[in-house]
């Protein structure tokens, strides 16, 4: 089975769709949960197995996590809020 990952580079502009990666696997992907901070895609495979895929090296790893369907709730929201006392560097123009 072959899955393609596409992204819309510009909101509501159909021509901005760009193919990022192609995943080839023998098992069906049921649901993609999202990307980790390190860039791995976490997904549910056919047979209720949880897996992570690293696109750059095209490495698929089955994760041995029992009962994940009852305990995983993944979401991602972009934010401009800084945590733990972070600071923003700004450049002044003269």
mmCIF file of C-alpha atoms in Angstrom:
data_model
loop_
_atom_site.group_PDB
_atom_site.id
_atom_site.type_symbol
_atom_site.label_atom_id
_atom_site.label_comp_id
_atom_site.label_asym_id
_atom_site.label_seq_id
_atom_site.Cartn_x
_atom_site.Cartn_y
_atom_site.Cartn_z
ATOM 1 C CA UNK A 1 0.000 0.000 0.000
ATOM 2 C CA UNK A 2 1.208 3.481 -0.820
ATOM 3 C CA UNK A 3 0.212 6.644 1.061
ATOM 4 C CA UNK A 4 1.119 10.180 0.090
ATOM 5 C CA UNK A 5 1.343 13.068 2.549
ATOM 6 C CA UNK A 6 0.312 16.421 1.048
ATOM 7 C CA UNK A 7 0.238 19.891 2.575
ATOM 8 C CA UNK A 8 -1.548 23.053 1.477
ATOM 9 C CA UNK A 9 1.161 25.727 1.567
ATOM 10 C CA UNK A 10 -1.258 28.640 1.204
ATOM 11 C CA UNK A 11 -4.656 28.545 2.945
ATOM 12 C CA UNK A 12 -7.598 28.061 0.542
ATOM 13 C CA UNK A 13 -5.338 28.074 -2.544
ATOM 14 C CA UNK A 14 -5.861 24.750 -4.316
ATOM 15 C CA UNK A 15 -2.753 25.169 -6.482
ATOM 16 C CA UNK A 16 -0.550 25.359 -3.378
ATOM 17 C CA UNK A 17 -0.953 21.627 -2.539
ATOM 18 C CA UNK A 18 2.523 20.051 -2.352
ATOM 19 C CA UNK A 19 3.451 16.388 -1.913
ATOM 20 C CA UNK A 20 5.844 16.028 1.026
ATOM 21 C CA UNK A 21 6.360 12.298 1.544
ATOM 22 C CA UNK A 22 5.353 8.850 0.312
ATOM 23 C CA UNK A 23 4.873 5.948 2.747
ATOM 24 C CA UNK A 24 4.879 2.398 1.395
ATOM 25 C CA UNK A 25 3.779 -0.348 3.788
ATOM 26 C CA UNK A 26 2.234 -3.824 3.689
ATOM 27 C CA UNK A 27 -0.327 -2.873 6.369
ATOM 28 C CA UNK A 28 -3.182 -0.409 5.993
ATOM 29 C CA UNK A 29 -3.052 2.894 7.841
ATOM 30 C CA UNK A 30 -6.324 3.403 9.745
ATOM 31 C CA UNK A 31 -5.710 6.814 11.306
ATOM 32 C CA UNK A 32 -2.881 9.331 11.547
ATOM 33 C CA UNK A 33 -2.637 11.072 14.926
ATOM 34 C CA UNK A 34 -0.014 13.682 14.040
ATOM 35 C CA UNK A 35 3.689 14.415 14.052
ATOM 36 C CA UNK A 36 6.008 14.282 17.053
ATOM 37 C CA UNK A 37 8.482 17.082 17.791
ATOM 38 C CA UNK A 38 11.189 14.964 16.150
ATOM 39 C CA UNK A 39 9.162 14.701 12.916
ATOM 40 C CA UNK A 40 7.827 11.145 13.223
ATOM 41 C CA UNK A 41 4.260 10.460 12.151
ATOM 42 C CA UNK A 42 2.308 8.500 14.781
ATOM 43 C CA UNK A 43 -0.521 6.399 13.340
ATOM 44 C CA UNK A 44 -2.823 3.467 13.919
ATOM 45 C CA UNK A 45 -2.207 0.548 11.587
ATOM 46 C CA UNK A 46 -4.670 -2.174 10.573
ATOM 47 C CA UNK A 47 -5.065 -4.623 13.434
ATOM 48 C CA UNK A 48 -5.024 -1.792 16.014
ATOM 49 C CA UNK A 49 -1.235 -1.561 16.120
ATOM 50 C CA UNK A 50 0.311 1.796 16.899
ATOM 51 C CA UNK A 51 3.309 2.752 14.741
ATOM 52 C CA UNK A 52 5.647 5.663 14.125
ATOM 53 C CA UNK A 53 7.149 6.530 10.759
ATOM 54 C CA UNK A 54 10.240 8.639 10.237
ATOM 55 C CA UNK A 55 9.844 10.186 6.763
ATOM 56 C CA UNK A 56 13.446 11.230 6.117
ATOM 57 C CA UNK A 57 14.832 7.699 6.598
ATOM 58 C CA UNK A 58 11.564 5.994 5.545
ATOM 59 C CA UNK A 59 11.634 3.912 8.735
ATOM 60 C CA UNK A 60 8.399 2.404 10.082
ATOM 61 C CA UNK A 61 8.489 1.193 13.704
ATOM 62 C CA UNK A 62 5.673 -0.688 15.412
ATOM 63 C CA UNK A 63 5.187 0.542 18.959
ATOM 64 C CA UNK A 64 4.339 -2.091 21.571
ATOM 65 C CA UNK A 65 1.720 -0.137 23.490
ATOM 66 C CA UNK A 66 -1.233 -2.203 24.726
ATOM 67 C CA UNK A 67 -4.684 -0.628 24.940
ATOM 68 C CA UNK A 68 -3.649 2.611 23.234
ATOM 69 C CA UNK A 69 -7.054 3.070 21.606
ATOM 70 C CA UNK A 70 -8.531 3.762 25.023
ATOM 71 C CA UNK A 71 -5.788 6.147 26.146
ATOM 72 C CA UNK A 72 -4.560 8.219 23.189
ATOM 73 C CA UNK A 73 -6.080 11.599 22.435
ATOM 74 C CA UNK A 74 -3.775 13.556 20.166
ATOM 75 C CA UNK A 75 -4.208 17.106 19.012
ATOM 76 C CA UNK A 76 -1.939 19.922 17.870
ATOM 77 C CA UNK A 77 -2.504 23.640 17.930
ATOM 78 C CA UNK A 78 0.040 26.199 16.781
ATOM 79 C CA UNK A 79 0.682 28.919 19.330
ATOM 80 C CA UNK A 80 2.712 32.090 19.658
ATOM 81 C CA UNK A 81 2.696 31.842 23.458
ATOM 82 C CA UNK A 82 6.115 31.380 25.048
ATOM 83 C CA UNK A 83 6.380 28.922 27.927
ATOM 84 C CA UNK A 84 8.777 28.751 30.881
ATOM 85 C CA UNK A 85 10.027 32.321 30.719
ATOM 86 C CA UNK A 86 11.064 32.290 27.071
ATOM 87 C CA UNK A 87 12.049 35.526 25.416
ATOM 88 C CA UNK A 88 11.621 37.008 21.974
ATOM 89 C CA UNK A 89 14.541 38.500 20.099
ATOM 90 C CA UNK A 90 13.678 41.436 17.879
ATOM 91 C CA UNK A 91 15.650 43.277 15.256
ATOM 92 C CA UNK A 92 15.424 47.047 15.066
ATOM 93 C CA UNK A 93 15.652 48.757 11.686
ATOM 94 C CA UNK A 94 17.447 52.066 11.401
#
